[in-house]
Amino acid sequence: MNRTQMALRSCGPILLLLAALFAAPAQAESQGLFDRLLGREADQNQTEGQPDGSGEFWETDRDPTPIQPIGVPTSFADLAEEVSPAVVNIRTSQTVTGMPGMPPQLEEFFGMPFGGRGGQEHKREGAGSGFVISTDGYIVTNNHVIDGMDEIFAVFKDGQDLAATVVGRDPKTDIALIKVESPTPLPAIALGDSDAIRPGDWVVAIGNPFGLEHTVTAGIISAKHRRDVIGGSYDDFIQTDAAINPGNSGGPLINLAGEVIGINTAINPRANTIGFTVPINMAKNILPQLRSKGHVTRGWLGVVIQGITPELAESFDLKSEEGALVSKVLPDGPAAAAGIERGDVIMSFDGKKIAEWRDLPRVVAETPVDKSVDVVVIRDGDTKTLAVEIGALDEPKLAGDTNEASNPAVFGLRAQDLTPEIADQLGLPDDSGVLISEVQPGSPGEEAGLRRGDVIVEVNRQEIKDLKQLREELADGDKTVLLLIRREDSTLYVPLKRTG
């Protein structure tokens, strides 16, 4: 036997295996194997929600057959054609004063015209993406796409250009619900289950990147439960390598069954293969509230918590570093009423494991107000289960958007006093400082690297205790302001340049 014959003989099993793999999908399709692999039946009805506005109101009617077979896809064309009619381009405009056509961050560099007067009043246009979730015109997008806009339009693939109104928005999760009116039912896309996805699953993103309408990109789920992406207390992102670019914000991330499993939200400017989406299950928790009352009321426990280091685990005689350590119990709060004490380690909440301290604020926030839940704690080595009736997190009003030089809005920031309740919700050690609740895209604050959730503790080396004092320190009018901020467990100085 020569070498060629030996090589062919050794390759024989591999060639047979490849042939079997390529033949399997055709056989499986004829047997309906993919239907069984999907593991679900069709939901034949669209749920309309409860009379009080709670409950599901989005599209759930779908064929159980996957639009795209499970396995290595050869094309996403059928999937894109099926769902694209429900994906919209969001067109926005806002009346501003300044230099037309110039980005806000450049106006300071070139100076204001006419001796420093306000310049011309003109419209600043923006773009984003969204998707229809019910045939009567409810559309999901990102809050930052529509926040502060005077006009909002939804442009459909068939050319319809419909005016939209804001139904509700939630800056903390960057989710907004808008609505259009149409004489005929609109195409809607079904919402899937983001908890069911796994790293490695194929996904498709459809949106309006750089103004290029209905662009389709594909990739895989890279990771789940990504934290510290935009600095919010409820960060829990899905990471994907499907291309997500400016203008994709608010568009859907879709699985092979044609269901939305995420809302495209953030990109990593240092890597164009890393994008982040809000899990659709998080949106499902708040959309009924946005529809019924325009905002979100979150659950409140009434504790200040911190993570467990190896040293703390040893000091408290804990077997692991899991859980959330209670460093303070707020008087008259739900935790105090239930008997939770300082030094307790919360291990589970309403049946959900608390693997690390940052899990707790999110699961508490998602819990309905007045619901009684079991909280499992470790106290002095013993495990105790306590029944807690969840309270409502009081959301203070944000700082007003005025044109005063002393207003944080000058820097593209919204700020609010840091109350004990909010410090508790964010897992902060105390309530000193002023909380940054929003950073406008393209603003000096964003350029300086500030994030939502940062706490301003000093301005020009002066300690800041509340929003009133922050305004006073900013009133000096210095071109550059030196901030000391607290971001989770670290503090850092940030120079911030004033515009105007």
CSV table of C-alpha atoms in Angstrom, one decimal, residues 12-458:
chain,number,residue,atom,x,y,z
A,12,GLY,CA,-12.2,7.7,5.4
A,13,PRO,CA,-13.9,8.0,8.8
A,14,ILE,CA,-13.6,11.7,8.7
A,15,LEU,CA,-15.2,12.0,5.2
A,16,LEU,CA,-18.1,9.7,6.3
A,17,LEU,CA,-18.6,11.8,9.5
A,18,LEU,CA,-18.7,15.0,7.4
A,19,ALA,CA,-21.2,13.5,5.0
A,20,ALA,CA,-23.4,12.4,7.9
A,21,LEU,CA,-23.3,15.9,9.4
A,22,PHE,CA,-24.3,17.6,6.1
A,23,ALA,CA,-27.1,15.0,5.5
A,24,ALA,CA,-28.5,15.2,9.1
A,25,PRO,CA,-30.3,18.6,8.7
A,26,ALA,CA,-32.2,17.5,5.7
A,27,GLN,CA,-33.4,14.3,7.4
A,28,ALA,CA,-34.2,16.1,10.6
A,29,GLU,CA,-36.2,18.8,8.9
A,30,SER,CA,-38.4,16.1,7.2
A,31,GLN,CA,-39.0,14.5,10.6
A,32,GLY,CA,-39.8,17.8,12.4
A,33,LEU,CA,-36.8,17.4,14.6
A,34,PHE,CA,-36.1,21.1,14.8
A,35,ASP,CA,-39.7,21.6,16.1
A,36,ARG,CA,-38.9,19.2,19.0
A,37,LEU,CA,-35.5,20.7,19.6
A,38,LEU,CA,-37.1,24.1,20.1
A,39,GLY,CA,-39.0,22.7,23.0
A,40,ARG,CA,-42.1,24.9,22.9
A,41,GLU,CA,-45.5,25.1,21.4
A,42,ALA,CA,-47.1,28.0,19.6
A,43,ASP,CA,-48.8,30.6,21.6
A,44,GLN,CA,-51.9,31.3,19.5
A,45,ASN,CA,-53.1,34.4,21.3
A,46,GLN,CA,-51.8,37.9,21.8
A,47,THR,CA,-52.2,38.9,25.5
A,48,GLU,CA,-54.0,42.2,25.9
A,49,GLY,CA,-53.0,42.9,29.5
A,50,GLN,CA,-55.1,43.4,32.5
A,51,PRO,CA,-57.8,46.2,32.9
A,52,ASP,CA,-55.5,48.1,35.2
A,53,GLY,CA,-52.8,48.3,32.6
A,54,SER,CA,-50.6,45.5,34.1
A,55,GLY,CA,-49.7,42.3,32.4
A,56,GLU,CA,-48.5,41.5,28.9
A,57,PHE,CA,-49.7,43.6,26.0
A,58,TRP,CA,-47.0,42.7,23.4
A,59,GLU,CA,-47.2,40.3,20.5
A,60,THR,CA,-46.8,36.6,21.4
A,61,ASP,CA,-48.5,34.9,18.4
A,62,ARG,CA,-45.9,33.0,16.4
A,63,ASP,CA,-45.4,29.8,14.4
A,64,PRO,CA,-43.4,27.3,16.5
A,65,THR,CA,-41.2,26.3,13.6
A,66,PRO,CA,-37.9,28.2,13.8
A,67,ILE,CA,-37.5,30.7,11.0
A,68,GLN,CA,-33.8,29.7,10.9
A,69,PRO,CA,-32.9,26.0,11.5
A,70,ILE,CA,-30.8,25.3,14.6
A,71,GLY,CA,-27.2,24.7,13.7
A,72,VAL,CA,-24.7,26.6,11.5
A,73,PRO,CA,-26.8,29.0,9.4
A,74,THR,CA,-26.2,29.3,5.7
A,75,SER,CA,-28.2,32.5,5.4
A,76,PHE,CA,-30.2,34.9,7.7
A,77,ALA,CA,-32.2,36.2,4.7
A,78,ASP,CA,-35.5,34.5,5.6
A,79,LEU,CA,-35.2,35.6,9.2
A,80,ALA,CA,-34.5,39.2,8.2
A,81,GLU,CA,-37.4,39.3,5.8
A,82,GLU,CA,-39.8,37.9,8.5
A,83,VAL,CA,-39.0,40.4,11.2
A,84,SER,CA,-37.8,43.5,9.4
A,85,PRO,CA,-41.3,45.0,8.8
A,86,ALA,CA,-41.6,45.3,12.6
A,87,VAL,CA,-38.3,47.1,13.0
A,88,VAL,CA,-38.4,50.9,12.7
A,89,ASN,CA,-36.0,53.7,12.3
A,90,ILE,CA,-36.5,56.4,14.9
A,91,ARG,CA,-36.1,60.0,13.6
A,92,THR,CA,-35.9,62.8,16.2
A,93,SER,CA,-35.4,66.5,16.3
A,94,GLN,CA,-34.8,69.0,19.1
A,95,THR,CA,-34.8,72.8,19.0
A,96,VAL,CA,-31.5,74.1,20.4
A,97,THR,CA,-29.5,77.4,20.5
A,98,GLY,CA,-26.0,77.4,19.2
A,99,MET,CA,-24.0,77.1,16.0
A,100,PRO,CA,-25.9,75.1,13.4
A,101,GLY,CA,-24.2,72.0,12.2
A,102,MET,CA,-21.6,72.0,14.9
A,103,PRO,CA,-21.4,69.2,17.6
A,104,PRO,CA,-22.0,70.6,21.1
A,105,GLN,CA,-18.6,69.6,22.3
A,106,LEU,CA,-16.9,71.8,19.6
A,107,GLU,CA,-18.9,75.0,20.4
A,108,GLU,CA,-16.6,75.9,23.3
A,109,PHE,CA,-13.5,75.4,21.2
A,110,PHE,CA,-14.7,77.8,18.5
A,111,GLY,CA,-16.5,80.2,20.9
A,112,MET,CA,-20.0,81.5,20.7
A,113,PRO,CA,-20.8,84.1,17.9
A,114,PHE,CA,-21.8,87.7,18.3
A,115,GLY,CA,-19.8,88.4,21.5
A,116,GLY,CA,-20.9,85.4,23.4
A,117,ARG,CA,-24.6,85.6,22.8
A,118,GLY,CA,-26.6,82.4,22.4
A,119,GLY,CA,-26.3,82.0,18.6
A,120,GLN,CA,-29.0,80.8,16.3
A,121,GLU,CA,-32.0,78.7,17.2
A,122,HIS,CA,-32.0,75.6,15.1
A,123,LYS,CA,-33.1,72.0,15.0
A,124,ARG,CA,-30.7,69.2,16.0
A,125,GLU,CA,-31.7,65.9,14.5
A,126,GLY,CA,-31.0,62.4,15.8
A,127,ALA,CA,-31.6,58.8,14.8
A,128,GLY,CA,-32.0,55.5,16.5
A,129,SER,CA,-33.9,52.3,16.1
A,130,GLY,CA,-36.9,50.6,17.7
A,131,PHE,CA,-39.3,47.7,17.2
A,132,VAL,CA,-43.1,47.2,17.3
A,133,ILE,CA,-44.3,44.9,20.0
A,134,SER,CA,-48.1,45.1,19.5
A,135,THR,CA,-50.3,45.5,16.4
A,136,ASP,CA,-51.9,48.7,17.9
A,137,GLY,CA,-48.6,50.6,17.6
A,138,TYR,CA,-46.5,50.3,20.8
A,139,ILE,CA,-42.8,50.5,20.1
A,140,VAL,CA,-39.8,49.8,22.3
A,141,THR,CA,-36.6,51.9,22.0
A,142,ASN,CA,-33.8,53.3,24.2
A,143,ASN,CA,-34.6,56.2,26.5
A,144,HIS,CA,-31.5,58.1,25.3
A,145,VAL,CA,-32.8,58.0,21.8
A,146,ILE,CA,-36.0,60.0,22.6
A,147,ASP,CA,-35.3,61.8,25.9
A,148,GLY,CA,-35.7,65.6,25.5
A,149,MET,CA,-36.8,65.4,21.9
A,150,ASP,CA,-39.4,67.7,20.5
A,151,GLU,CA,-40.4,65.5,17.6
A,152,ILE,CA,-40.3,61.7,17.2
A,153,PHE,CA,-41.1,59.8,14.1
A,154,ALA,CA,-41.1,56.0,13.4
A,155,VAL,CA,-40.1,55.1,9.8
A,156,PHE,CA,-41.2,51.6,8.7
A,157,LYS,CA,-39.6,49.5,6.0
A,158,ASP,CA,-42.5,50.0,3.7
A,159,GLY,CA,-42.0,53.8,3.8
A,160,GLN,CA,-44.6,54.7,6.4
A,161,ASP,CA,-43.4,57.7,8.5
A,162,LEU,CA,-45.6,58.0,11.6
A,163,ALA,CA,-45.5,60.6,14.4
A,164,ALA,CA,-44.8,59.0,17.8
A,165,THR,CA,-45.6,60.1,21.3
A,166,VAL,CA,-43.8,59.0,24.5
A,167,VAL,CA,-45.9,56.7,26.6
A,168,GLY,CA,-43.2,56.1,29.3
A,169,ARG,CA,-39.5,55.9,29.9
A,170,ASP,CA,-37.1,54.6,32.4
A,171,PRO,CA,-33.6,56.2,32.5
A,172,LYS,CA,-32.3,53.6,34.9
A,173,THR,CA,-32.6,50.8,32.3
A,174,ASP,CA,-32.5,53.0,29.3
A,175,ILE,CA,-35.8,51.7,28.1
A,176,ALA,CA,-38.6,53.8,26.5
A,177,LEU,CA,-42.1,53.0,25.3
A,178,ILE,CA,-43.5,55.1,22.5
A,179,LYS,CA,-46.7,54.8,20.4
A,180,VAL,CA,-47.8,55.5,16.9
A,181,GLU,CA,-51.3,55.6,15.4
A,182,SER,CA,-52.1,53.7,12.3
A,183,PRO,CA,-55.4,53.1,10.5
A,184,THR,CA,-54.4,49.4,9.9
A,185,PRO,CA,-52.8,46.8,12.3
A,186,LEU,CA,-49.0,47.1,12.3
A,187,PRO,CA,-46.5,44.2,12.0
A,188,ALA,CA,-45.3,43.2,15.4
A,189,ILE,CA,-42.4,41.1,16.6
A,190,ALA,CA,-42.7,38.5,19.4
A,191,LEU,CA,-40.7,38.9,22.6
A,192,GLY,CA,-38.6,35.8,23.6
A,193,ASP,CA,-36.9,34.6,26.8
A,194,SER,CA,-33.5,36.1,27.3
A,195,ASP,CA,-32.9,33.7,30.3
A,196,ALA,CA,-32.9,30.8,27.8
A,197,ILE,CA,-30.1,32.0,25.6
A,198,ARG,CA,-26.6,30.7,26.0
A,199,PRO,CA,-23.2,32.0,25.0
A,200,GLY,CA,-22.5,30.7,21.5
A,201,ASP,CA,-26.1,31.1,20.3
A,202,TRP,CA,-26.6,32.8,16.9
A,203,VAL,CA,-28.3,36.2,16.9
A,204,VAL,CA,-29.2,38.9,14.4
A,205,ALA,CA,-29.3,42.7,15.0
A,206,ILE,CA,-31.4,44.9,12.8
A,207,GLY,CA,-31.3,48.7,13.0
A,208,ASN,CA,-30.3,52.0,11.6
A,209,PRO,CA,-26.5,52.3,12.0
A,210,PHE,CA,-25.1,55.6,10.8
A,211,GLY,CA,-28.5,56.4,9.2
A,212,LEU,CA,-28.3,53.3,7.0
A,213,GLU,CA,-31.8,52.0,7.2
A,214,HIS,CA,-32.7,48.4,8.0
A,215,THR,CA,-29.1,47.1,8.2
A,216,VAL,CA,-28.8,43.4,9.2
A,217,THR,CA,-25.8,42.1,11.1
A,218,ALA,CA,-25.2,38.7,12.6
A,219,GLY,CA,-23.1,37.2,15.4
A,220,ILE,CA,-23.3,35.1,18.5
A,221,ILE,CA,-24.0,35.6,22.2
A,222,SER,CA,-20.6,36.3,23.7
A,223,ALA,CA,-21.5,36.4,27.3
A,224,LYS,CA,-24.4,37.1,29.7
A,225,HIS,CA,-24.7,39.2,32.9
A,226,ARG,CA,-22.1,41.9,32.0
A,227,ARG,CA,-21.9,44.6,34.6
A,228,ASP,CA,-20.3,48.0,34.8
A,229,VAL,CA,-21.1,48.8,31.1
A,230,ILE,CA,-22.7,52.2,31.6
A,231,GLY,CA,-22.4,52.5,35.3
A,232,GLY,CA,-26.0,51.9,36.3
A,233,SER,CA,-27.2,50.0,39.4
A,234,TYR,CA,-29.2,47.6,37.2
A,235,ASP,CA,-26.6,46.8,34.7
A,236,ASP,CA,-27.1,43.2,33.5
A,237,PHE,CA,-26.2,43.2,29.8
A,238,ILE,CA,-25.9,40.6,27.1
A,239,GLN,CA,-22.7,40.8,25.2
A,240,THR,CA,-22.6,40.0,21.5
A,241,ASP,CA,-20.2,40.3,18.6
A,242,ALA,CA,-23.0,41.2,16.2
A,243,ALA,CA,-22.0,44.6,14.8
A,244,ILE,CA,-23.9,47.3,16.8
A,245,ASN,CA,-23.1,50.9,15.8
A,246,PRO,CA,-24.4,54.4,16.5
A,247,GLY,CA,-28.0,54.4,15.2
A,248,ASN,CA,-28.6,50.8,16.2
A,249,SER,CA,-29.6,52.0,19.7
A,250,GLY,CA,-33.1,50.7,20.6
A,251,GLY,CA,-33.2,48.1,17.8
A,252,PRO,CA,-33.8,44.4,18.5
A,253,LEU,CA,-31.4,41.5,19.0
A,254,ILE,CA,-33.2,38.5,17.6
A,255,ASN,CA,-32.8,34.7,18.1
A,256,LEU,CA,-33.2,32.2,15.3
A,257,ALA,CA,-36.9,31.7,16.1
A,258,GLY,CA,-37.5,35.4,15.2
A,259,GLU,CA,-38.0,36.6,18.8
A,260,VAL,CA,-36.5,39.6,20.5
A,261,ILE,CA,-34.1,38.6,23.2
A,262,GLY,CA,-32.4,42.0,23.7
A,263,ILE,CA,-32.5,45.7,23.1
A,264,ASN,CA,-29.3,47.0,21.5
A,265,THR,CA,-28.0,49.7,23.8
A,266,ALA,CA,-24.2,50.2,24.1
A,267,ILE,CA,-21.0,49.7,22.1
A,268,ASN,CA,-17.4,49.5,23.2
A,269,PRO,CA,-15.6,52.4,21.3
A,270,ARG,CA,-12.3,50.5,21.6
A,271,ALA,CA,-13.6,47.3,19.9
A,272,ASN,CA,-16.2,47.2,17.1
A,273,THR,CA,-16.9,43.5,17.8
A,274,ILE,CA,-18.3,44.1,21.3
A,275,GLY,CA,-21.8,45.3,21.7
A,276,PHE,CA,-24.3,45.2,24.6
A,277,THR,CA,-28.0,44.7,24.8
A,278,VAL,CA,-30.6,45.0,27.6
A,279,PRO,CA,-32.1,41.5,28.2
A,280,ILE,CA,-35.7,41.5,27.0
A,281,ASN,CA,-36.8,39.8,30.2
A,282,MET,CA,-35.8,43.0,32.1
A,283,ALA,CA,-37.9,45.0,29.7
A,284,LYS,CA,-40.9,42.7,30.2
A,285,ASN,CA,-40.8,43.5,33.9
A,286,ILE,CA,-41.2,47.2,33.4
A,287,LEU,CA,-43.1,47.6,30.1
A,288,PRO,CA,-46.6,47.2,31.8
A,289,GLN,CA,-45.7,50.0,34.2
A,290,LEU,CA,-44.5,52.3,31.4
A,291,ARG,CA,-47.7,51.6,29.6
A,292,SER,CA,-50.0,52.2,32.5
A,293,LYS,CA,-48.4,55.1,34.4
A,294,GLY,CA,-45.4,56.3,32.3
A,295,HIS,CA,-42.7,55.4,34.9
A,296,VAL,CA,-41.4,52.6,37.0
A,297,THR,CA,-42.0,52.1,40.7
A,298,ARG,CA,-39.3,49.8,42.1
A,299,GLY,CA,-39.2,47.6,45.2
A,300,TRP,CA,-37.3,48.8,48.3
A,301,LEU,CA,-35.7,46.7,51.0
A,302,GLY,CA,-34.1,49.3,53.2
A,303,VAL,CA,-30.6,48.1,53.7
A,304,VAL,CA,-27.1,49.3,52.8
A,305,ILE,CA,-25.0,46.5,51.5
A,306,GLN,CA,-21.4,45.7,50.5
A,307,GLY,CA,-19.5,42.8,48.9
A,308,ILE,CA,-17.8,40.1,50.9
A,309,THR,CA,-14.0,40.1,50.6
A,310,PRO,CA,-11.9,37.1,51.7
A,311,GLU,CA,-11.0,39.0,54.9
A,312,LEU,CA,-14.6,39.7,55.7
A,313,ALA,CA,-15.5,36.1,55.0
A,314,GLU,CA,-12.9,35.0,57.5
A,315,SER,CA,-14.1,37.6,60.0
A,316,PHE,CA,-17.7,36.5,59.8
A,317,ASP,CA,-16.8,32.8,59.7
A,318,LEU,CA,-18.4,32.4,56.3
A,319,LYS,CA,-17.8,29.4,54.0
A,320,SER,CA,-17.7,31.5,50.8
A,321,GLU,CA,-17.7,35.0,49.5
A,322,GLU,CA,-21.2,34.7,48.2
A,323,GLY,CA,-24.1,37.0,49.3
A,324,ALA,CA,-24.5,40.6,50.3
A,325,LEU,CA,-23.3,41.9,53.7
A,326,VAL,CA,-25.7,44.3,55.4
A,327,SER,CA,-23.7,47.2,56.7
A,328,LYS,CA,-26.7,49.3,57.7
A,329,VAL,CA,-30.4,48.8,58.2
A,330,LEU,CA,-32.5,51.9,57.6
A,331,PRO,CA,-35.0,52.7,60.4
A,332,ASP,CA,-38.6,52.3,59.5
A,333,GLY,CA,-37.7,50.3,56.4
A,334,PRO,CA,-39.1,46.9,55.3
A,335,ALA,CA,-35.9,45.2,56.4
A,336,ALA,CA,-36.0,46.7,59.9
A,337,ALA,CA,-39.6,45.7,60.3
A,338,ALA,CA,-38.8,42.1,59.3
A,339,GLY,CA,-35.9,41.8,61.7
A,340,ILE,CA,-32.9,42.0,59.4
A,341,GLU,CA,-29.8,43.2,61.3
A,342,ARG,CA,-26.5,44.8,60.5
A,343,GLY,CA,-24.0,42.0,60.0
A,344,ASP,CA,-26.5,39.7,58.3
A,345,VAL,CA,-25.4,38.2,55.0
A,346,ILE,CA,-28.3,37.9,52.6
A,347,MET,CA,-27.9,34.7,50.6
A,348,SER,CA,-31.2,34.5,48.8
A,349,PHE,CA,-34.2,36.8,48.1
A,350,ASP,CA,-37.6,35.5,47.0
A,351,GLY,CA,-36.0,32.2,46.0
A,352,LYS,CA,-33.3,33.8,43.9
A,353,LYS,CA,-29.7,33.2,44.9
A,354,ILE,CA,-27.5,36.2,45.7
A,355,ALA,CA,-24.2,35.2,44.3
A,356,GLU,CA,-22.7,38.6,44.8
A,357,TRP,CA,-23.8,41.8,46.4
A,358,ARG,CA,-24.7,43.5,43.1
A,359,ASP,CA,-27.4,40.9,42.4
A,360,LEU,CA,-29.5,42.2,45.3
A,361,PRO,CA,-30.5,45.7,44.1
A,362,ARG,CA,-31.7,44.3,40.8
A,363,VAL,CA,-33.9,41.6,42.2
A,364,VAL,CA,-35.3,43.8,44.9
A,365,ALA,CA,-36.1,46.5,42.3
A,366,GLU,CA,-38.0,44.0,40.1
A,367,THR,CA,-40.2,42.8,43.1
A,368,PRO,CA,-43.7,44.3,43.2
A,369,VAL,CA,-44.4,46.7,46.0
A,370,ASP,CA,-46.2,45.2,49.0
A,371,LYS,CA,-45.3,41.6,48.0
A,372,SER,CA,-44.2,39.4,50.9
A,373,VAL,CA,-40.9,37.5,50.1
A,374,ASP,CA,-38.7,35.2,52.0
A,375,VAL,CA,-35.1,36.5,52.6
A,376,VAL,CA,-32.5,33.9,53.7
A,377,VAL,CA,-29.7,35.3,55.8
A,378,ILE,CA,-26.7,34.0,57.7
A,379,ARG,CA,-26.4,35.4,61.2
A,380,ASP,CA,-23.6,34.4,63.5
A,381,GLY,CA,-23.2,31.1,61.6
A,382,ASP,CA,-26.9,30.3,61.6
A,383,THR,CA,-29.2,30.4,58.6
A,384,LYS,CA,-32.5,32.2,59.2
A,385,THR,CA,-35.5,32.8,56.8
A,386,LEU,CA,-37.3,36.1,57.3
A,387,ALA,CA,-40.5,37.3,55.7
A,388,VAL,CA,-40.2,40.8,54.3
A,389,GLU,CA,-43.0,43.0,52.9
A,390,ILE,CA,-41.4,45.0,50.1
A,391,GLY,CA,-41.7,48.8,50.1
A,392,ALA,CA,-41.6,51.3,47.3
A,393,LEU,CA,-38.4,53.1,46.4
A,394,ASP,CA,-39.0,56.8,46.5
A,395,GLU,CA,-37.6,58.4,43.4
A,396,PRO,CA,-36.6,62.0,44.1
A,397,LYS,CA,-37.1,64.6,41.3
A,398,LEU,CA,-34.1,65.1,39.0
A,399,ALA,CA,-32.4,68.5,38.8
A,400,GLY,CA,-34.2,70.7,36.4
A,401,ASP,CA,-32.8,71.4,33.0
A,402,THR,CA,-32.3,75.1,33.2
A,403,ASN,CA,-29.7,77.4,31.6
A,404,GLU,CA,-28.2,78.5,34.9
A,405,ALA,CA,-24.4,78.3,34.8
A,406,SER,CA,-24.5,76.6,38.2
A,407,ASN,CA,-26.7,73.7,36.9
A,408,PRO,CA,-25.1,70.3,36.3
A,409,ALA,CA,-27.1,70.2,33.0
A,410,VAL,CA,-24.5,72.7,31.6
A,411,PHE,CA,-22.1,69.7,31.5
A,412,GLY,CA,-24.7,67.3,30.1
A,413,LEU,CA,-25.4,65.9,33.5
A,414,ARG,CA,-28.5,65.3,35.6
A,415,ALA,CA,-27.9,65.0,39.3
A,416,GLN,CA,-29.9,64.4,42.4
A,417,ASP,CA,-29.4,64.3,46.2
A,418,LEU,CA,-28.2,60.9,47.4
A,419,THR,CA,-30.7,59.8,50.0
A,420,PRO,CA,-30.2,56.8,52.4
A,421,GLU,CA,-32.8,55.0,50.4
A,422,ILE,CA,-31.0,55.5,47.1
A,423,ALA,CA,-27.7,54.7,48.6
A,424,ASP,CA,-29.3,51.5,49.9
A,425,GLN,CA,-30.6,50.6,46.4
A,426,LEU,CA,-27.3,51.3,44.8
A,427,GLY,CA,-25.3,49.4,47.4
A,428,LEU,CA,-23.3,52.4,48.5
A,429,PRO,CA,-21.6,52.5,51.9
A,430,ASP,CA,-23.2,55.9,52.8
A,431,ASP,CA,-25.3,58.7,51.5
A,432,SER,CA,-22.7,61.5,51.2
A,433,GLY,CA,-22.3,63.2,47.8
A,434,VAL,CA,-24.5,63.9,44.8
A,435,LEU,CA,-25.6,61.1,42.5
A,436,ILE,CA,-25.2,61.5,38.7
A,437,SER,CA,-28.5,60.0,37.4
A,438,GLU,CA,-28.0,60.7,33.7
A,439,VAL,CA,-25.1,61.6,31.3
A,440,GLN,CA,-26.2,63.0,27.9
A,441,PRO,CA,-24.6,61.5,24.9
A,442,GLY,CA,-21.9,63.7,23.3
A,443,SER,CA,-21.8,66.0,26.3
A,444,PRO,CA,-18.7,67.3,28.2
A,445,GLY,CA,-19.7,64.9,31.0
A,446,GLU,CA,-19.5,61.9,28.6
A,447,GLU,CA,-16.3,63.2,27.0
A,448,ALA,CA,-14.8,63.3,30.5
A,449,GLY,CA,-15.7,59.7,31.2
A,450,LEU,CA,-18.5,60.3,33.7
A,451,ARG,CA,-21.1,57.6,34.0
A,452,ARG,CA,-24.6,57.3,35.4
A,453,GLY,CA,-24.3,56.1,38.9
A,454,ASP,CA,-21.1,58.0,39.7
A,455,VAL,CA,-21.3,60.0,43.0
A,456,ILE,CA,-19.7,63.5,43.1
A,457,VAL,CA,-18.0,63.9,46.5
A,458,GLU,CA,-15.8,67.0,45.8
